[in-house]
Amino acid sequence: MLNTPVPKFCPRKNCPCYQSLDNKITFDGTYKVKSSGERRQAFYCHGGQHRFSEMAYSTLFKKQGSVKEYSQAGKLIKYGLGVEQIADVLERDVRTIEGWVEGIADKSQKFHEFVQKC
Ligand SMILES: [Zn+2]
């Protein structure tokens, strides 16, 4: 088992459970990255009934968001707050929050390809 925390929300933008914190996410084995041969964790989104990879979150983390912060941001989105308000609450730059949201969107497309290959 890879040392990856189970995320609590779906990162796939076209999923009905996108960023829903009521959704159930579980481990779903691993998959191999063709280019590097690395194994990565895969997850299953129960609400949307699809697999996705841990890479969905990597862009977010690279942009200096912690899992906890991102989870908080997810909740705030759920409460209907805008990007600027979330940035204010988390004391982050607006562009950082925008980057998190865009990161999810970018990776969603790659997941879609990933899921189709599985
Ligand atoms: Zn989903």
GROMACS .gro file of N, CA and C and ligand atoms in nm:
model
  355
    1MET      N    1   0.085  -0.120   0.000
    1MET     CA    2   0.000   0.000   0.000
    1MET      C    3   0.089   0.125   0.000
    2LEU      N    4   0.060   0.212  -0.089
    2LEU     CA    5   0.137   0.336  -0.094
    2LEU      C    6   0.090   0.430   0.017
    3ASN      N    7   0.180   0.515   0.055
    3ASN     CA    8   0.150   0.604   0.167
    3ASN      C    9   0.072   0.726   0.119
    4THR      N   10  -0.052   0.702   0.086
    4THR     CA   11  -0.136   0.810   0.035
    4THR      C   12  -0.263   0.819   0.120
    5PRO      N   13  -0.296   0.935   0.170
    5PRO     CA   14  -0.420   0.947   0.247
    5PRO      C   15  -0.541   0.931   0.156
    6VAL      N   16  -0.648   0.875   0.208
    6VAL     CA   17  -0.770   0.864   0.129
    6VAL      C   18  -0.834   1.002   0.123
    7PRO      N   19  -0.849   1.055   0.004
    7PRO     CA   20  -0.913   1.186  -0.008
    7PRO      C   21  -1.062   1.174   0.020
    8LYS      N   22  -1.124   1.284   0.053
    8LYS     CA   23  -1.264   1.277   0.093
    8LYS      C   24  -1.357   1.334  -0.012
    9PHE      N   25  -1.301   1.378  -0.121
    9PHE     CA   26  -1.387   1.439  -0.223
    9PHE      C   27  -1.340   1.399  -0.362
   10CYS      N   28  -1.432   1.401  -0.455
   10CYS     CA   29  -1.399   1.364  -0.593
   10CYS      C   30  -1.341   1.484  -0.667
   11PRO      N   31  -1.228   1.465  -0.737
   11PRO     CA   32  -1.165   1.575  -0.808
   11PRO      C   33  -1.212   1.592  -0.952
   12ARG      N   34  -1.305   1.508  -0.993
   12ARG     CA   35  -1.345   1.510  -1.133
   12ARG      C   36  -1.460   1.606  -1.154
   13LYS      N   37  -1.434   1.706  -1.235
   13LYS     CA   38  -1.528   1.818  -1.247
   13LYS      C   39  -1.661   1.778  -1.308
   14ASN      N   40  -1.661   1.680  -1.395
   14ASN     CA   41  -1.787   1.642  -1.460
   14ASN      C   42  -1.862   1.533  -1.381
   15CYS      N   43  -1.813   1.505  -1.261
   15CYS     CA   44  -1.878   1.405  -1.176
   15CYS      C   45  -1.990   1.470  -1.096
   16PRO      N   46  -2.103   1.401  -1.079
   16PRO     CA   47  -2.213   1.459  -0.999
   16PRO      C   48  -2.171   1.482  -0.854
   17CYS      N   49  -2.067   1.414  -0.810
   17CYS     CA   50  -2.021   1.429  -0.671
   17CYS      C   51  -1.896   1.514  -0.660
   18TYR      N   52  -1.866   1.588  -0.767
   18TYR     CA   53  -1.748   1.672  -0.769
   18TYR      C   54  -1.737   1.757  -0.641
   19GLN      N   55  -1.629   1.734  -0.566
   19GLN     CA   56  -1.599   1.808  -0.444
   19GLN      C   57  -1.704   1.793  -0.334
   20SER      N   58  -1.794   1.700  -0.350
   20SER     CA   59  -1.891   1.678  -0.243
   20SER      C   60  -1.824   1.607  -0.127
   21LEU      N   61  -1.842   1.658  -0.008
   21LEU     CA   62  -1.779   1.596   0.109
   21LEU      C   63  -1.868   1.485   0.167
   22ASP      N   64  -1.985   1.465   0.111
   22ASP     CA   65  -2.072   1.355   0.154
   22ASP      C   66  -2.045   1.228   0.074
   23ASN      N   67  -1.960   1.240  -0.025
   23ASN     CA   68  -1.931   1.128  -0.114
   23ASN      C   69  -1.840   1.027  -0.044
   24LYS      N   70  -1.839   0.904  -0.095
   24LYS     CA   71  -1.751   0.802  -0.039
   24LYS      C   72  -1.640   0.770  -0.139
   25ILE      N   73  -1.515   0.779  -0.093
   25ILE     CA   74  -1.400   0.748  -0.177
   25ILE      C   75  -1.323   0.635  -0.111
   26THR      N   76  -1.288   0.533  -0.188
   26THR     CA   77  -1.211   0.422  -0.131
   26THR      C   78  -1.091   0.391  -0.221
   27PHE      N   79  -0.995   0.316  -0.167
   27PHE     CA   80  -0.882   0.272  -0.247
   27PHE      C   81  -0.930   0.174  -0.353
   28ASP      N   82  -0.869   0.180  -0.470
   28ASP     CA   83  -0.906   0.087  -0.576
   28ASP      C   84  -0.782   0.035  -0.646
   29GLY      N   85  -0.692  -0.023  -0.567
   29GLY     CA   86  -0.572  -0.081  -0.625
   29GLY      C   87  -0.472   0.024  -0.671
   30THR      N   88  -0.381  -0.019  -0.755
   30THR     CA   89  -0.281   0.073  -0.808
   30THR      C   90  -0.276   0.058  -0.958
   31TYR      N   91  -0.211   0.152  -1.022
   31TYR     CA   92  -0.187   0.138  -1.166
   31TYR      C   93  -0.045   0.182  -1.193
   32LYS      N   94   0.007   0.143  -1.309
   32LYS     CA   95   0.147   0.170  -1.342
   32LYS      C   96   0.155   0.283  -1.443
   33VAL      N   97   0.245   0.376  -1.413
   33VAL     CA   98   0.267   0.486  -1.508
   33VAL      C   99   0.357   0.435  -1.619
   34LYS      N  100   0.309   0.441  -1.742
   34LYS     CA  101   0.383   0.384  -1.855
   34LYS      C  102   0.521   0.444  -1.872
   35SER      N  103   0.530   0.577  -1.862
   35SER     CA  104   0.657   0.645  -1.890
   35SER      C  105   0.765   0.612  -1.788
   36SER      N  106   0.728   0.605  -1.659
   36SER     CA  107   0.829   0.588  -1.555
   36SER      C  108   0.828   0.449  -1.490
   37GLY      N  109   0.720   0.374  -1.509
   37GLY     CA  110   0.709   0.245  -1.444
   37GLY      C  111   0.669   0.254  -1.297
   38GLU      N  112   0.648   0.375  -1.247
   38GLU     CA  113   0.606   0.394  -1.108
   38GLU      C  114   0.465   0.342  -1.085
   39ARG      N  115   0.441   0.296  -0.964
   39ARG     CA  116   0.305   0.258  -0.930
   39ARG      C  117   0.238   0.371  -0.854
   40ARG      N  118   0.115   0.395  -0.889
   40ARG     CA  119   0.040   0.502  -0.823
   40ARG      C  120  -0.091   0.448  -0.770
   41GLN      N  121  -0.136   0.516  -0.667
   41GLN     CA  122  -0.262   0.476  -0.605
   41GLN      C  123  -0.381   0.516  -0.692
   42ALA      N  124  -0.476   0.426  -0.703
   42ALA     CA  125  -0.601   0.459  -0.770
   42ALA      C  126  -0.714   0.460  -0.666
   43PHE      N  127  -0.815   0.538  -0.692
   43PHE     CA  128  -0.928   0.549  -0.601
   43PHE      C  129  -1.058   0.523  -0.676
   44TYR      N  130  -1.161   0.496  -0.600
   44TYR     CA  131  -1.292   0.478  -0.660
   44TYR      C  132  -1.391   0.575  -0.597
   45CYS      N  133  -1.461   0.647  -0.682
   45CYS     CA  134  -1.562   0.742  -0.637
   45CYS      C  135  -1.697   0.670  -0.641
   46HIS      N  136  -1.755   0.645  -0.524
   46HIS     CA  137  -1.880   0.569  -0.517
   46HIS      C  138  -1.999   0.647  -0.569
   47GLY      N  139  -2.001   0.776  -0.539
   47GLY     CA  140  -2.113   0.859  -0.584
   47GLY      C  141  -2.120   0.868  -0.735
   48GLY      N  142  -2.002   0.882  -0.799
   48GLY     CA  143  -2.000   0.898  -0.945
   48GLY      C  144  -1.969   0.767  -1.017
   49GLN      N  145  -1.935   0.662  -0.940
   49GLN     CA  146  -1.905   0.530  -0.995
   49GLN      C  147  -1.797   0.533  -1.101
   50HIS      N  148  -1.680   0.585  -1.063
   50HIS     CA  149  -1.567   0.584  -1.156
   50HIS      C  150  -1.437   0.577  -1.077
   51ARG      N  151  -1.332   0.532  -1.145
   51ARG     CA  152  -1.198   0.531  -1.086
   51ARG      C  153  -1.130   0.663  -1.117
   52PHE      N  154  -1.033   0.694  -1.036
   52PHE     CA  155  -0.945   0.807  -1.068
   52PHE      C  156  -0.814   0.786  -0.995
   53SER      N  157  -0.713   0.862  -1.032
   53SER     CA  158  -0.580   0.839  -0.974
   53SER      C  159  -0.543   0.946  -0.873
   54GLU      N  160  -0.444   0.914  -0.791
   54GLU     CA  161  -0.396   1.009  -0.693
   54GLU      C  162  -0.339   1.134  -0.758
   55MET      N  163  -0.305   1.123  -0.886
   55MET     CA  164  -0.249   1.238  -0.956
   55MET      C  165  -0.347   1.354  -0.962
   56ALA      N  166  -0.471   1.326  -0.939
   56ALA     CA  167  -0.571   1.432  -0.939
   56ALA      C  168  -0.538   1.537  -0.837
   57TYR      N  169  -0.474   1.495  -0.731
   57TYR     CA  170  -0.448   1.587  -0.622
   57TYR      C  171  -0.308   1.647  -0.626
   58SER      N  172  -0.222   1.588  -0.708
   58SER     CA  173  -0.081   1.629  -0.703
   58SER      C  174  -0.062   1.774  -0.745
   59THR      N  175  -0.138   1.817  -0.843
   59THR     CA  176  -0.125   1.956  -0.887
   59THR      C  177  -0.159   2.050  -0.774
   60LEU      N  178  -0.260   2.012  -0.699
   60LEU     CA  179  -0.302   2.095  -0.587
   60LEU      C  180  -0.191   2.107  -0.484
   61PHE      N  181  -0.129   1.993  -0.454
   61PHE     CA  182  -0.026   1.993  -0.351
   61PHE      C  183   0.097   2.069  -0.398
   62LYS      N  184   0.128   2.057  -0.525
   62LYS     CA  185   0.242   2.130  -0.580
   62LYS      C  186   0.221   2.279  -0.569
   63LYS      N  187   0.098   2.319  -0.569
   63LYS     CA  188   0.068   2.462  -0.556
   63LYS      C  189   0.059   2.501  -0.409
   64GLN      N  190   0.125   2.426  -0.324
   64GLN     CA  191   0.144   2.460  -0.183
   64GLN      C  192   0.019   2.453  -0.099
   65GLY      N  193  -0.079   2.379  -0.144
   65GLY     CA  194  -0.195   2.358  -0.059
   65GLY      C  195  -0.178   2.228   0.018
   66SER      N  196  -0.210   2.228   0.144
   66SER     CA  197  -0.206   2.104   0.221
   66SER      C  198  -0.339   2.032   0.203
   67VAL      N  199  -0.343   1.904   0.239
   67VAL     CA  200  -0.467   1.829   0.229
   67VAL      C  201  -0.575   1.897   0.312
   68LYS      N  202  -0.535   1.940   0.431
   68LYS     CA  203  -0.631   2.003   0.521
   68LYS      C  204  -0.686   2.133   0.462
   69GLU      N  205  -0.597   2.211   0.408
   69GLU     CA  206  -0.641   2.338   0.348
   69GLU      C  207  -0.734   2.313   0.231
   70TYR      N  208  -0.697   2.212   0.152
   70TYR     CA  209  -0.781   2.187   0.036
   70TYR      C  210  -0.918   2.138   0.077
   71SER      N  211  -0.919   2.057   0.182
   71SER     CA  212  -1.046   2.008   0.236
   71SER      C  213  -1.131   2.124   0.285
   72GLN      N  214  -1.066   2.220   0.350
   72GLN     CA  215  -1.138   2.339   0.397
   72GLN      C  216  -1.194   2.418   0.279
   73ALA      N  217  -1.110   2.433   0.177
   73ALA     CA  218  -1.154   2.505   0.058
   73ALA      C  219  -1.275   2.436  -0.005
   74GLY      N  220  -1.270   2.301  -0.006
   74GLY     CA  221  -1.381   2.224  -0.061
   74GLY      C  222  -1.510   2.250   0.014
   75LYS      N  223  -1.500   2.257   0.147
   75LYS     CA  224  -1.617   2.286   0.229
   75LYS      C  225  -1.672   2.425   0.199
   76LEU      N  226  -1.582   2.520   0.187
   76LEU     CA  227  -1.625   2.658   0.164
   76LEU      C  228  -1.695   2.671   0.028
   77ILE      N  229  -1.644   2.596  -0.069
   77ILE     CA  230  -1.709   2.597  -0.201
   77ILE      C  231  -1.850   2.542  -0.185
   78LYS      N  232  -1.861   2.436  -0.106
   78LYS     CA  233  -1.991   2.374  -0.082
   78LYS      C  234  -2.088   2.472  -0.015
   79TYR      N  235  -2.034   2.557   0.071
   79TYR     CA  236  -2.118   2.656   0.137
   79TYR      C  237  -2.150   2.774   0.047
   80GLY      N  238  -2.099   2.767  -0.075
   80GLY     CA  239  -2.134   2.869  -0.172
   80GLY      C  240  -2.043   2.990  -0.176
   81LEU      N  241  -1.927   2.980  -0.110
   81LEU     CA  242  -1.834   3.091  -0.113
   81LEU      C  243  -1.759   3.098  -0.246
   82GLY      N  244  -1.724   3.217  -0.285
   82GLY     CA  245  -1.647   3.237  -0.407
   82GLY      C  246  -1.499   3.226  -0.379
   83VAL      N  247  -1.421   3.225  -0.486
   83VAL     CA  248  -1.276   3.211  -0.476
   83VAL      C  249  -1.215   3.320  -0.387
   84GLU      N  250  -1.262   3.443  -0.403
   84GLU     CA  251  -1.205   3.554  -0.326
   84GLU      C  252  -1.234   3.540  -0.177
   85GLN      N  253  -1.354   3.493  -0.145
   85GLN     CA  254  -1.390   3.474  -0.005
   85GLN      C  255  -1.310   3.361   0.058
   86ILE      N  256  -1.291   3.255  -0.018
   86ILE     CA  257  -1.213   3.141   0.031
   86ILE      C  258  -1.068   3.185   0.057
   87ALA      N  259  -1.015   3.261  -0.035
   87ALA     CA  260  -0.878   3.312  -0.020
   87ALA      C  261  -0.866   3.395   0.108
   88ASP      N  262  -0.970   3.470   0.137
   88ASP     CA  263  -0.972   3.554   0.257
   88ASP      C  264  -0.974   3.468   0.383
   89VAL      N  265  -1.061   3.367   0.385
   89VAL     CA  266  -1.074   3.280   0.502
   89VAL      C  267  -0.945   3.203   0.528
   90LEU      N  268  -0.886   3.148   0.421
   90LEU     CA  269  -0.765   3.066   0.437
   90LEU      C  270  -0.638   3.150   0.438
   91GLU      N  271  -0.654   3.280   0.424
   91GLU     CA  272  -0.541   3.374   0.417
   91GLU      C  273  -0.442   3.333   0.309
   92ARG      N  274  -0.499   3.309   0.193
   92ARG     CA  275  -0.421   3.272   0.075
   92ARG      C  276  -0.444   3.375  -0.034
   93ASP      N  277  -0.349   3.376  -0.127
   93ASP     CA  278  -0.366   3.461  -0.244
   93ASP      C  279  -0.482   3.408  -0.329
   94VAL      N  280  -0.559   3.498  -0.386
   94VAL     CA  281  -0.672   3.457  -0.471
   94VAL      C  282  -0.623   3.367  -0.584
   95ARG      N  283  -0.506   3.401  -0.640
   95ARG     CA  284  -0.454   3.323  -0.752
   95ARG      C  285  -0.419   3.180  -0.710
   96THR      N  286  -0.380   3.164  -0.583
   96THR     CA  287  -0.350   3.029  -0.533
   96THR      C  288  -0.476   2.943  -0.534
   97ILE      N  289  -0.585   3.001  -0.484
   97ILE     CA  290  -0.712   2.928  -0.480
   97ILE      C  291  -0.759   2.898  -0.623
   98GLU      N  292  -0.745   2.997  -0.709
   98GLU     CA  293  -0.784   2.976  -0.849
   98GLU      C  294  -0.703   2.862  -0.910
   99GLY      N  295  -0.574   2.858  -0.872
   99GLY     CA  296  -0.485   2.753  -0.923
   99GLY      C  297  -0.531   2.615  -0.878
  100TRP      N  298  -0.579   2.606  -0.755
  100TRP     CA  299  -0.628   2.477  -0.705
  100TRP      C  300  -0.748   2.433  -0.788
  101VAL      N  301  -0.837   2.525  -0.812
  101VAL     CA  302  -0.959   2.492  -0.887
  101VAL      C  303  -0.923   2.452  -1.030
  102GLU      N  304  -0.830   2.528  -1.091
  102GLU     CA  305  -0.788   2.496  -1.228
  102GLU      C  306  -0.713   2.364  -1.233
  103GLY      N  307  -0.635   2.338  -1.129
  103GLY     CA  308  -0.558   2.213  -1.123
  103GLY      C  309  -0.649   2.094  -1.130
  104ILE      N  310  -0.760   2.102  -1.061
  104ILE     CA  311  -0.856   1.994  -1.063
  104ILE      C  312  -0.911   1.976  -1.204
  105ALA      N  313  -0.943   2.087  -1.268
  105ALA     CA  314  -1.001   2.082  -1.401
  105ALA      C  315  -0.904   2.019  -1.501
  106ASP      N  316  -0.776   2.059  -1.495
  106ASP     CA  317  -0.674   2.003  -1.584
  106ASP      C  318  -0.666   1.853  -1.570
  107LYS      N  319  -0.655   1.812  -1.444
  107LYS     CA  320  -0.634   1.671  -1.417
  107LYS      C  321  -0.758   1.589  -1.449
  108SER      N  322  -0.873   1.651  -1.441
  108SER     CA  323  -0.996   1.578  -1.471
  108SER      C  324  -0.992   1.522  -1.612
  109GLN      N  325  -0.941   1.603  -1.702
  109GLN     CA  326  -0.934   1.559  -1.841
  109GLN      C  327  -0.841   1.439  -1.853
  110LYS      N  328  -0.727   1.445  -1.783
  110LYS     CA  329  -0.630   1.334  -1.788
  110LYS      C  330  -0.689   1.209  -1.723
  111PHE      N  331  -0.770   1.227  -1.620
  111PHE     CA  332  -0.833   1.113  -1.555
  111PHE      C  333  -0.927   1.045  -1.647
  112HIS      N  334  -0.997   1.129  -1.722
  112HIS     CA  335  -1.094   1.075  -1.814
  112HIS      C  336  -1.023   0.980  -1.910
  113GLU      N  337  -0.907   1.022  -1.959
  113GLU     CA  338  -0.827   0.937  -2.048
  113GLU      C  339  -0.779   0.814  -1.973
  114PHE      N  340  -0.735   0.836  -1.850
  114PHE     CA  341  -0.685   0.727  -1.767
  114PHE      C  342  -0.792   0.621  -1.744
  115VAL      N  343  -0.911   0.667  -1.711
  115VAL     CA  344  -1.019   0.575  -1.681
  115VAL      C  345  -1.056   0.493  -1.806
  116GLN      N  346  -1.050   0.558  -1.919
  116GLN     CA  347  -1.086   0.488  -2.043
  116GLN      C  348  -0.985   0.378  -2.077
  117LYS      N  349  -0.859   0.397  -2.035
  117LYS     CA  350  -0.756   0.298  -2.062
  117LYS      C  351  -0.767   0.177  -1.970
  118CYS      N  352  -0.831   0.195  -1.855
  118CYS     CA  353  -0.838   0.087  -1.758
  118CYS      C  354  -0.935  -0.022  -1.800
  119ZN      ZN  355  -1.662   1.125  -0.879
   0.00000   0.00000   0.00000
